[in-house]
Amino acid sequence: MARAATTSDAFNAVAEPRRREILNYLALQERPVGEIVDSLRVAQPSVSKHLRVLLEVGLVNVRRDGRRMLYRTNAEAIRPLHEWTETFERYWRHQLNRVKERAERKSNPSNDAGPDFSSRRKNDLDGNKN
Amino acid sequence: MARAATTSDAFNAVAEPRRREILNYLALQERPVGEIVDSLRVAQPSVSKHLRVLLEVGLVNVRRDGRRMLYRTNAEAIRPLHEWTETFERYWRHQLNRVKERAERKSNPSNDAGPDFSSRRKNDLDGNKN
DNA sequence: ACAATATATTCCTATATGGGAATGTGTCAA
DNA sequence: TTGACACATTCCCATATAGGAATATATTGT
Protein backbone atom coordinates (compact mmCIF):
# COMPACT_ATOMS: atom_id res chain seq x y z
CA MET A 1 0.00 0.00 0.00
CA ALA A 2 1.18 3.52 -0.68
CA ARG A 3 0.76 6.54 1.52
CA ALA A 4 -2.81 7.66 2.15
CA ALA A 5 -4.15 10.26 -0.25
CA THR A 6 -3.61 13.88 0.65
CA THR A 7 -7.34 14.23 0.31
CA SER A 8 -8.11 11.47 2.78
CA ASP A 9 -8.33 13.79 5.76
CA ALA A 10 -7.21 17.08 7.24
CA PHE A 11 -4.07 15.54 8.72
CA ASN A 12 -2.81 14.49 5.32
CA ALA A 13 -3.89 17.68 3.60
CA VAL A 14 -2.10 19.82 6.14
CA ALA A 15 1.14 17.87 5.92
CA GLU A 16 2.15 19.93 2.91
CA PRO A 17 3.82 23.19 4.02
CA ARG A 18 2.45 25.25 1.14
CA ARG A 19 -1.03 24.25 2.04
CA ARG A 20 -0.49 25.41 5.58
CA GLU A 21 0.69 28.76 4.26
CA ILE A 22 -2.41 29.02 2.16
CA LEU A 23 -4.63 28.24 5.13
CA ASN A 24 -2.87 30.89 7.16
CA TYR A 25 -3.29 33.38 4.40
CA LEU A 26 -6.97 32.64 3.89
CA ALA A 27 -7.88 32.64 7.55
CA LEU A 28 -8.47 36.37 7.87
CA GLN A 29 -10.26 37.10 4.63
CA GLU A 30 -11.49 35.39 1.55
CA ARG A 31 -9.17 35.96 -1.39
CA PRO A 32 -9.11 35.30 -5.10
CA VAL A 33 -6.61 32.79 -6.44
CA GLY A 34 -4.57 35.49 -8.10
CA GLU A 35 -3.78 37.16 -4.82
CA ILE A 36 -2.58 33.91 -3.34
CA VAL A 37 -0.34 33.45 -6.33
CA ASP A 38 1.12 36.92 -5.96
CA SER A 39 1.46 36.89 -2.19
CA LEU A 40 2.91 33.44 -1.70
CA ARG A 41 4.92 33.43 -4.92
CA VAL A 42 3.68 30.09 -6.13
CA ALA A 43 2.74 29.17 -9.69
CA GLN A 44 -0.94 29.49 -10.43
CA PRO A 45 -1.60 25.86 -11.38
CA SER A 46 0.14 24.79 -8.22
CA VAL A 47 -2.09 27.02 -6.13
CA SER A 48 -5.19 25.71 -7.87
CA LYS A 49 -4.16 22.16 -7.16
CA HIS A 50 -3.51 22.86 -3.51
CA LEU A 51 -6.84 24.60 -3.22
CA ARG A 52 -8.51 21.59 -4.75
CA VAL A 53 -7.08 19.37 -2.06
CA LEU A 54 -8.05 21.77 0.68
CA LEU A 55 -11.54 22.04 -0.73
CA GLU A 56 -12.00 18.29 -0.90
CA VAL A 57 -11.25 17.87 2.77
CA GLY A 58 -13.37 20.88 3.70
CA LEU A 59 -10.50 23.06 4.86
CA VAL A 60 -11.59 25.90 2.61
CA ASN A 61 -14.79 27.22 1.08
CA VAL A 62 -15.25 28.89 -2.28
CA ARG A 63 -17.67 31.22 -3.90
CA ARG A 64 -17.60 32.73 -7.31
CA ASP A 65 -17.35 36.45 -7.85
CA GLY A 66 -17.54 37.18 -11.52
CA ARG A 67 -14.58 35.50 -13.07
CA ARG A 68 -12.78 35.17 -9.81
CA MET A 69 -13.03 32.43 -7.23
CA LEU A 70 -12.93 33.59 -3.65
CA TYR A 71 -11.47 31.08 -1.21
CA ARG A 72 -11.52 31.17 2.52
CA THR A 73 -10.24 28.97 5.28
CA ASN A 74 -12.87 26.95 7.06
CA ALA A 75 -11.30 27.01 10.51
CA GLU A 76 -13.83 24.55 11.83
CA ALA A 77 -12.16 21.79 9.83
CA ILE A 78 -8.93 22.34 11.72
CA ARG A 79 -10.51 21.59 15.06
CA PRO A 80 -9.97 17.84 14.91
CA LEU A 81 -6.24 18.43 14.62
CA HIS A 82 -6.33 20.85 17.49
CA GLU A 83 -8.21 18.41 19.62
CA TRP A 84 -5.91 15.54 18.85
CA THR A 85 -2.83 17.52 19.74
CA GLU A 86 -4.54 18.83 22.81
CA THR A 87 -4.71 15.37 24.34
CA PHE A 88 -0.94 15.59 24.69
CA GLU A 89 -0.86 18.91 26.43
CA ARG A 90 -0.89 17.41 29.91
CA TYR A 91 2.02 15.20 28.98
CA TRP A 92 4.33 17.93 27.87
CA ARG A 93 3.48 19.83 30.99
CA HIS A 94 4.65 16.83 33.02
CA GLN A 95 7.78 16.55 30.97
CA LEU A 96 8.53 20.20 31.50
CA ASN A 97 8.32 19.66 35.22
CA ARG A 98 10.70 16.75 35.02
CA VAL A 99 13.15 18.83 33.05
CA LYS A 100 12.95 21.56 35.63
CA GLU A 101 13.63 19.14 38.44
CA ARG A 102 16.64 17.79 36.63
CA ALA A 103 17.91 21.30 36.05
CA GLU A 104 17.61 22.03 39.74
CA ARG A 105 19.48 18.92 40.76
CA LYS A 106 22.14 20.02 38.36
CA SER A 107 23.43 22.51 40.89
CA ASN A 108 24.40 19.42 42.89
CA PRO A 109 27.92 18.42 41.68
CA SER A 110 28.22 14.64 41.58
CA ASN A 111 28.24 13.07 38.12
CA ASP A 112 30.81 13.61 35.41
CA ALA A 113 30.13 10.38 33.60
CA GLY A 114 30.24 10.10 29.81
CA PRO A 115 27.39 10.86 27.44
CA ASP A 116 24.04 9.21 27.99
CA PHE A 117 22.67 6.96 25.25
CA SER A 118 19.87 5.59 27.33
CA SER A 119 17.35 7.68 25.44
CA ARG A 120 18.23 8.22 21.82
CA ARG A 121 16.68 10.98 19.84
CA LYS A 122 16.72 11.91 16.22
CA ASN A 123 20.20 12.93 15.20
CA ASP A 124 21.78 9.84 16.66
CA LEU A 125 20.65 7.88 13.64
CA ASP A 126 20.41 10.65 11.13
CA GLY A 127 23.45 9.17 9.44
CA ASN A 128 22.68 10.58 6.02
CA LYS A 129 19.87 12.80 4.86
CA ASN A 130 20.92 15.73 2.75
CA MET B 1 8.74 16.65 -7.03
CA ALA B 2 7.08 13.99 -4.93
CA ARG B 3 5.46 14.35 -1.58
CA ALA B 4 7.73 15.40 1.27
CA ALA B 5 9.22 12.55 3.26
CA THR B 6 7.24 11.32 6.24
CA THR B 7 10.38 11.99 8.23
CA SER B 8 10.62 15.61 7.16
CA ASP B 9 8.66 16.95 10.12
CA ALA B 10 6.04 16.15 12.72
CA PHE B 11 3.20 17.18 10.40
CA ASN B 12 4.16 14.57 7.86
CA ALA B 13 4.92 11.89 10.40
CA VAL B 14 1.57 12.33 12.08
CA ALA B 15 -0.40 12.17 8.86
CA GLU B 16 -0.38 8.39 9.07
CA PRO B 17 -3.27 7.15 11.25
CA ARG B 18 -1.36 4.18 12.63
CA ARG B 19 1.38 6.47 13.82
CA ARG B 20 -1.15 8.59 15.66
CA GLU B 21 -2.47 5.47 17.35
CA ILE B 22 1.02 4.56 18.40
CA LEU B 23 1.61 8.01 19.82
CA ASN B 24 -1.62 7.81 21.77
CA TYR B 25 -0.66 4.43 23.10
CA LEU B 26 2.81 5.49 24.13
CA ALA B 27 1.78 8.73 25.76
CA LEU B 28 0.99 7.28 29.16
CA GLN B 29 3.82 4.82 29.59
CA GLU B 30 6.83 3.54 27.80
CA ARG B 31 6.19 0.18 26.18
CA PRO B 32 8.17 -2.50 24.39
CA VAL B 33 7.52 -3.07 20.72
CA GLY B 34 5.86 -6.39 21.38
CA GLU B 35 3.10 -4.81 23.38
CA ILE B 36 2.36 -2.32 20.66
CA VAL B 37 2.14 -5.18 18.21
CA ASP B 38 -0.28 -7.07 20.43
CA SER B 39 -2.40 -4.11 21.47
CA LEU B 40 -2.78 -2.39 18.14
CA ARG B 41 -2.86 -5.58 16.09
CA VAL B 42 -0.26 -4.50 13.59
CA ALA B 43 2.51 -6.63 12.12
CA GLN B 44 5.81 -6.30 13.97
CA PRO B 45 7.90 -5.06 11.04
CA SER B 46 5.24 -2.47 10.36
CA VAL B 47 5.38 -1.24 13.93
CA SER B 48 9.16 -1.07 13.84
CA LYS B 49 9.05 1.00 10.70
CA HIS B 50 6.51 3.40 12.11
CA LEU B 51 8.59 3.75 15.24
CA ARG B 52 11.60 4.53 13.13
CA VAL B 53 9.78 7.40 11.50
CA LEU B 54 8.52 8.71 14.81
CA LEU B 55 11.99 8.47 16.28
CA GLU B 56 13.56 10.35 13.40
CA VAL B 57 11.29 13.32 13.89
CA GLY B 58 11.67 13.19 17.65
CA LEU B 59 8.10 12.18 18.40
CA VAL B 60 9.24 9.24 20.51
CA ASN B 61 12.21 8.28 22.65
CA VAL B 62 13.72 4.85 23.15
CA ARG B 63 15.79 3.09 25.68
CA ARG B 64 16.93 -0.46 25.77
CA ASP B 65 15.87 -2.87 28.49
CA GLY B 66 17.62 -6.15 27.98
CA ARG B 67 16.50 -7.41 24.62
CA ARG B 68 13.50 -5.14 24.55
CA MET B 69 13.28 -1.60 23.32
CA LEU B 70 11.07 0.69 25.36
CA TYR B 71 9.47 3.48 23.41
CA ARG B 72 7.66 6.47 24.72
CA THR B 73 5.93 9.45 23.21
CA ASN B 74 7.82 12.70 23.44
CA ALA B 75 4.83 15.00 23.83
CA GLU B 76 7.00 18.06 23.51
CA ALA B 77 7.43 17.32 19.81
CA ILE B 78 3.71 17.62 19.27
CA ARG B 79 3.59 21.17 20.53
CA PRO B 80 4.36 22.79 17.18
CA LEU B 81 1.27 21.15 15.73
CA HIS B 82 -0.78 22.27 18.67
CA GLU B 83 0.45 25.78 18.30
CA TRP B 84 -0.21 25.92 14.60
CA THR B 85 -3.79 24.72 14.98
CA GLU B 86 -4.26 27.07 17.87
CA THR B 87 -3.83 30.10 15.65
CA PHE B 88 -7.15 29.14 14.09
CA GLU B 89 -9.06 28.85 17.31
CA ARG B 90 -10.31 32.41 17.26
CA TYR B 91 -11.58 31.91 13.74
CA TRP B 92 -13.71 28.92 14.48
CA ARG B 93 -15.11 30.73 17.48
CA HIS B 94 -16.22 33.52 15.14
CA GLN B 95 -17.71 31.03 12.76
CA LEU B 96 -19.60 29.38 15.57
CA ASN B 97 -21.11 32.71 16.48
CA ARG B 98 -22.20 33.24 12.91
CA VAL B 99 -23.79 29.82 12.84
CA LYS B 100 -25.63 30.58 16.05
CA GLU B 101 -26.96 33.84 14.66
CA ARG B 102 -28.19 32.07 11.60
CA ALA B 103 -29.85 29.43 13.72
CA GLU B 104 -31.65 32.10 15.70
CA ARG B 105 -32.87 33.85 12.61
CA LYS B 106 -34.19 30.50 11.51
CA SER B 107 -37.18 30.91 13.83
CA ASN B 108 -38.12 33.76 11.50
CA PRO B 109 -40.06 32.18 8.59
CA SER B 110 -39.26 33.99 5.35
CA ASN B 111 -37.07 32.10 2.88
CA ASP B 112 -37.97 28.92 1.03
CA ALA B 113 -35.61 29.45 -1.88
CA GLY B 114 -33.72 26.63 -3.53
CA PRO B 115 -30.42 25.15 -2.36
CA ASP B 116 -27.46 27.42 -1.93
CA PHE B 117 -24.37 26.80 -4.05
CA SER B 118 -22.70 30.06 -3.16
CA SER B 119 -20.25 28.24 -0.88
CA ARG B 120 -19.30 24.80 -2.05
CA ARG B 121 -17.83 22.27 0.29
CA LYS B 122 -16.37 18.87 -0.13
CA ASN B 123 -19.02 16.47 -1.28
CA ASP B 124 -20.18 18.75 -4.06
CA LEU B 125 -17.24 17.67 -6.13
CA ASP B 126 -16.58 14.30 -4.63
CA GLY B 127 -18.07 12.81 -7.74
CA ASN B 128 -16.08 9.62 -7.63
CA LYS B 129 -13.56 8.41 -5.13
CA ASN B 130 -13.72 4.74 -4.20
C1' DA C 1 28.79 -21.85 21.42
C1' DC C 2 23.95 -22.20 20.74
C1' DA C 3 19.02 -21.76 20.75
C1' DA C 4 15.39 -18.68 21.78
C1' DT C 5 13.50 -14.18 22.06
C1' DA C 6 12.85 -9.32 20.61
C1' DT C 7 13.39 -6.04 17.32
C1' DA C 8 15.26 -3.98 12.97
C1' DT C 9 16.23 -4.00 8.14
C1' DT C 10 15.87 -5.26 3.33
C1' DC C 11 13.48 -6.37 -0.85
C1' DC C 12 9.41 -6.02 -3.43
C1' DT C 13 5.47 -3.44 -5.66
C1' DA C 14 1.26 -0.65 -6.41
C1' DT C 15 0.10 3.85 -5.77
C1' DA C 16 -0.04 8.80 -5.10
C1' DT C 17 2.42 12.76 -5.07
C1' DG C 18 3.96 18.00 -6.44
C1' DG C 19 5.97 20.77 -9.77
C1' DG C 20 6.41 22.48 -14.60
C1' DA C 21 4.45 23.07 -19.07
C1' DA C 22 0.62 23.14 -21.89
C1' DT C 23 -4.03 23.35 -22.54
C1' DG C 24 -9.04 23.59 -21.25
C1' DT C 25 -13.12 26.08 -19.33
C1' DG C 26 -15.89 29.86 -17.82
C1' DT C 27 -16.97 34.80 -17.54
C1' DC C 28 -16.84 39.54 -18.72
C1' DA C 29 -16.62 43.58 -22.00
C1' DA C 30 -17.09 45.62 -26.42
C1' DT D 1 -18.48 36.76 -31.71
C1' DT D 2 -14.19 37.66 -30.24
C1' DG D 3 -10.46 38.63 -27.13
C1' DA D 4 -8.81 39.02 -22.63
C1' DC D 5 -8.76 37.62 -18.12
C1' DA D 6 -9.03 34.23 -14.09
C1' DC D 7 -8.80 29.62 -12.88
C1' DA D 8 -8.82 24.64 -13.45
C1' DT D 9 -7.26 20.46 -15.47
C1' DT D 10 -4.19 17.29 -17.89
C1' DC D 11 0.13 15.17 -18.99
C1' DC D 12 4.70 13.89 -17.67
C1' DC D 13 8.01 12.11 -14.23
C1' DA D 14 11.13 11.45 -10.29
C1' DT D 15 10.36 10.10 -5.80
C1' DA D 16 8.70 8.12 -1.55
C1' DT D 17 5.78 5.67 0.45
C1' DA D 18 3.12 1.26 3.53
C1' DG D 19 2.53 -3.33 3.79
C1' DG D 20 3.95 -8.29 3.31
C1' DA D 21 7.54 -11.61 3.30
C1' DA D 22 12.00 -12.84 4.30
C1' DT D 23 16.09 -12.08 6.60
C1' DA D 24 19.46 -9.75 9.68
C1' DT D 25 21.00 -8.15 14.24
C1' DA D 26 21.25 -7.99 19.20
C1' DT D 27 20.67 -9.91 23.81
C1' DT D 28 19.84 -13.43 27.19
C1' DG D 29 20.02 -18.01 29.41
C1' DT D 30 22.14 -22.48 29.43
mmCIF file of N, CA, C and O (backbone and C1' of nucleotides) in Angstrom, chain A residues 1-2 32-34 44-45 48-49 52 67 71, chain D residues 4-11 16-19:
data_model
loop_
_atom_site.group_PDB
_atom_site.id
_atom_site.type_symbol
_atom_site.label_atom_id
_atom_site.label_comp_id
_atom_site.label_asym_id
_atom_site.label_seq_id
_atom_site.Cartn_x
_atom_site.Cartn_y
_atom_site.Cartn_z
ATOM 1 N N MET A 1 0.850 -1.208 0.000
ATOM 2 C CA MET A 1 0.000 0.000 0.000
ATOM 3 C C MET A 1 0.880 1.251 0.000
ATOM 4 O O MET A 1 1.945 1.266 0.590
ATOM 5 N N ALA A 2 0.421 2.267 -0.651
ATOM 6 C CA ALA A 2 1.183 3.524 -0.677
ATOM 7 C C ALA A 2 0.690 4.432 0.445
ATOM 8 O O ALA A 2 -0.165 4.044 1.231
ATOM 9 N N PRO A 32 -9.125 35.947 -3.794
ATOM 10 C CA PRO A 32 -9.113 35.297 -5.103
ATOM 11 C C PRO A 32 -7.786 34.575 -5.315
ATOM 12 O O PRO A 32 -6.776 34.939 -4.700
ATOM 13 N N VAL A 33 -7.792 33.600 -6.165
ATOM 14 C CA VAL A 33 -6.606 32.786 -6.437
ATOM 15 C C VAL A 33 -5.402 33.645 -6.813
ATOM 16 O O VAL A 33 -4.289 33.411 -6.339
ATOM 17 N N GLY A 34 -5.660 34.642 -7.635
ATOM 18 C CA GLY A 34 -4.571 35.486 -8.102
ATOM 19 C C GLY A 34 -3.785 36.144 -6.976
ATOM 20 O O GLY A 34 -2.562 36.261 -7.053
ATOM 21 N N GLN A 44 0.509 29.559 -10.494
ATOM 22 C CA GLN A 44 -0.945 29.493 -10.425
ATOM 23 C C GLN A 44 -1.496 28.071 -10.469
ATOM 24 O O GLN A 44 -2.354 27.718 -9.644
ATOM 25 N N PRO A 45 -1.036 27.223 -11.385
ATOM 26 C CA PRO A 45 -1.600 25.864 -11.384
ATOM 27 C C PRO A 45 -1.332 25.143 -10.063
ATOM 28 O O PRO A 45 -2.177 24.391 -9.588
ATOM 29 N N SER A 48 -3.883 26.319 -7.586
ATOM 30 C CA SER A 48 -5.188 25.713 -7.868
ATOM 31 C C SER A 48 -5.251 24.281 -7.383
ATOM 32 O O SER A 48 -6.255 23.842 -6.827
ATOM 33 N N LYS A 49 -4.155 23.567 -7.585
ATOM 34 C CA LYS A 49 -4.160 22.163 -7.158
ATOM 35 C C LYS A 49 -4.207 22.047 -5.644
ATOM 36 O O LYS A 49 -4.915 21.209 -5.098
ATOM 37 N N ARG A 52 -7.618 22.732 -4.482
ATOM 38 C CA ARG A 52 -8.509 21.594 -4.749
ATOM 39 C C ARG A 52 -8.453 20.598 -3.604
ATOM 40 O O ARG A 52 -9.486 20.110 -3.120
ATOM 41 N N ARG A 67 -15.489 36.533 -12.571
ATOM 42 C CA ARG A 67 -14.579 35.499 -13.068
ATOM 43 C C ARG A 67 -13.592 35.048 -12.024
ATOM 44 O O ARG A 67 -12.744 34.208 -12.284
ATOM 45 N N TYR A 71 -11.684 32.183 -2.162
ATOM 46 C CA TYR A 71 -11.468 31.082 -1.215
ATOM 47 C C TYR A 71 -11.311 31.633 0.189
ATOM 48 O O TYR A 71 -10.844 32.747 0.387
ATOM 49 P P DA D 4 -6.451 39.879 -27.069
ATOM 50 O "O5'" DA D 4 -6.801 40.050 -25.523
ATOM 51 C "C5'" DA D 4 -7.610 41.153 -25.116
ATOM 52 C "C4'" DA D 4 -8.035 40.959 -23.676
ATOM 53 C "C3'" DA D 4 -6.924 40.412 -22.762
ATOM 54 O "O3'" DA D 4 -6.998 41.106 -21.526
ATOM 55 C "C1'" DA D 4 -8.813 39.015 -22.632
ATOM 56 P P DC D 5 -5.759 41.125 -20.542
ATOM 57 O "O5'" DC D 5 -6.392 40.465 -19.235
ATOM 58 C "C5'" DC D 5 -7.633 40.959 -18.746
ATOM 59 C "C4'" DC D 5 -8.328 39.878 -17.962
ATOM 60 C "C3'" DC D 5 -7.451 39.199 -16.907
ATOM 61 O "O3'" DC D 5 -8.029 39.477 -15.637
ATOM 62 C "C1'" DC D 5 -8.760 37.624 -18.124
ATOM 63 P P DA D 6 -7.200 39.050 -14.329
ATOM 64 O "O5'" DA D 6 -7.911 37.657 -13.986
ATOM 65 C "C5'" DA D 6 -9.265 37.661 -13.607
ATOM 66 C "C4'" DA D 6 -9.661 36.273 -13.153
ATOM 67 C "C3'" DA D 6 -8.642 35.599 -12.216
ATOM 68 O "O3'" DA D 6 -9.361 34.953 -11.183
ATOM 69 C "C1'" DA D 6 -9.032 34.234 -14.091
ATOM 70 P P DC D 7 -8.571 34.522 -9.849
ATOM 71 O "O5'" DC D 7 -8.790 32.972 -9.913
ATOM 72 C "C5'" DC D 7 -8.578 32.322 -11.112
ATOM 73 C "C4'" DC D 7 -9.479 31.113 -11.229
ATOM 74 C "C3'" DC D 7 -8.909 29.904 -10.511
ATOM 75 O "O3'" DC D 7 -9.947 29.051 -10.048
ATOM 76 C "C1'" DC D 7 -8.798 29.616 -12.882
ATOM 77 P P DA D 8 -9.634 27.686 -9.318
ATOM 78 O "O5'" DA D 8 -9.665 26.648 -10.544
ATOM 79 C "C5'" DA D 8 -10.846 26.493 -11.308
ATOM 80 C "C4'" DA D 8 -10.723 25.316 -12.249
ATOM 81 C "C3'" DA D 8 -10.189 24.038 -11.611
ATOM 82 O "O3'" DA D 8 -11.012 22.974 -12.057
ATOM 83 C "C1'" DA D 8 -8.822 24.641 -13.452
ATOM 84 P P DT D 9 -10.715 21.489 -11.533
ATOM 85 O "O5'" DT D 9 -9.924 20.870 -12.766
ATOM 86 C "C5'" DT D 9 -10.479 20.976 -14.067
ATOM 87 C "C4'" DT D 9 -9.529 20.378 -15.078
ATOM 88 C "C3'" DT D 9 -8.967 19.007 -14.702
ATOM 89 O "O3'" DT D 9 -9.334 18.100 -15.726
ATOM 90 C "C1'" DT D 9 -7.257 20.460 -15.469
ATOM 91 P P DT D 10 -8.879 16.590 -15.650
ATOM 92 O "O5'" DT D 10 -7.588 16.588 -16.590
ATOM 93 C "C5'" DT D 10 -7.682 17.124 -17.899
ATOM 94 C "C4'" DT D 10 -6.369 16.936 -18.630
ATOM 95 C "C3'" DT D 10 -5.716 15.560 -18.425
ATOM 96 O "O3'" DT D 10 -5.327 15.055 -19.690
ATOM 97 C "C1'" DT D 10 -4.186 17.290 -17.886
ATOM 98 P P DC D 11 -4.793 13.539 -19.820
ATOM 99 O "O5'" DC D 11 -3.221 13.768 -19.953
ATOM 100 C "C5'" DC D 11 -2.743 14.732 -20.901
ATOM 101 C "C4'" DC D 11 -1.228 14.817 -20.849
ATOM 102 C "C3'" DC D 11 -0.524 13.493 -20.503
ATOM 103 O "O3'" DC D 11 0.610 13.333 -21.347
ATOM 104 C "C1'" DC D 11 0.126 15.175 -18.990
ATOM 105 P P DA D 16 13.091 10.355 -2.489
ATOM 106 O "O5'" DA D 16 11.874 9.887 -1.570
ATOM 107 C "C5'" DA D 16 10.882 10.832 -1.206
ATOM 108 C "C4'" DA D 16 9.644 10.086 -0.766
ATOM 109 C "C3'" DA D 16 9.927 8.992 0.270
ATOM 110 O "O3'" DA D 16 8.991 9.113 1.322
ATOM 111 C "C1'" DA D 16 8.701 8.122 -1.549
ATOM 112 P P DT D 17 9.370 8.526 2.694
ATOM 113 O "O5'" DT D 17 8.574 7.137 2.688
ATOM 114 C "C5'" DT D 17 7.376 7.123 3.343
ATOM 115 C "C4'" DT D 17 6.244 6.801 2.356
ATOM 116 C "C3'" DT D 17 5.435 5.620 2.816
ATOM 117 O "O3'" DT D 17 4.424 6.085 3.660
ATOM 118 C "C1'" DT D 17 5.777 5.668 0.450
ATOM 119 P P DA D 18 4.383 5.687 5.127
ATOM 120 O "O5'" DA D 18 3.483 4.367 5.115
ATOM 121 C "C5'" DA D 18 2.185 4.405 4.561
ATOM 122 C "C4'" DA D 18 1.730 2.989 4.312
ATOM 123 C "C3'" DA D 18 1.996 2.048 5.483
ATOM 124 O "O3'" DA D 18 0.863 1.233 5.654
ATOM 125 C "C1'" DA D 18 3.117 1.260 3.531
ATOM 126 P P DG D 19 0.695 0.341 6.895
ATOM 127 O "O5'" DG D 19 0.751 -1.127 6.266
ATOM 128 C "C5'" DG D 19 -0.117 -1.445 5.194
ATOM 129 C "C4'" DG D 19 0.445 -2.624 4.451
ATOM 130 C "C3'" DG D 19 0.819 -3.800 5.358
ATOM 131 O "O3'" DG D 19 0.051 -4.929 4.971
ATOM 132 C "C1'" DG D 19 2.534 -3.329 3.790
#
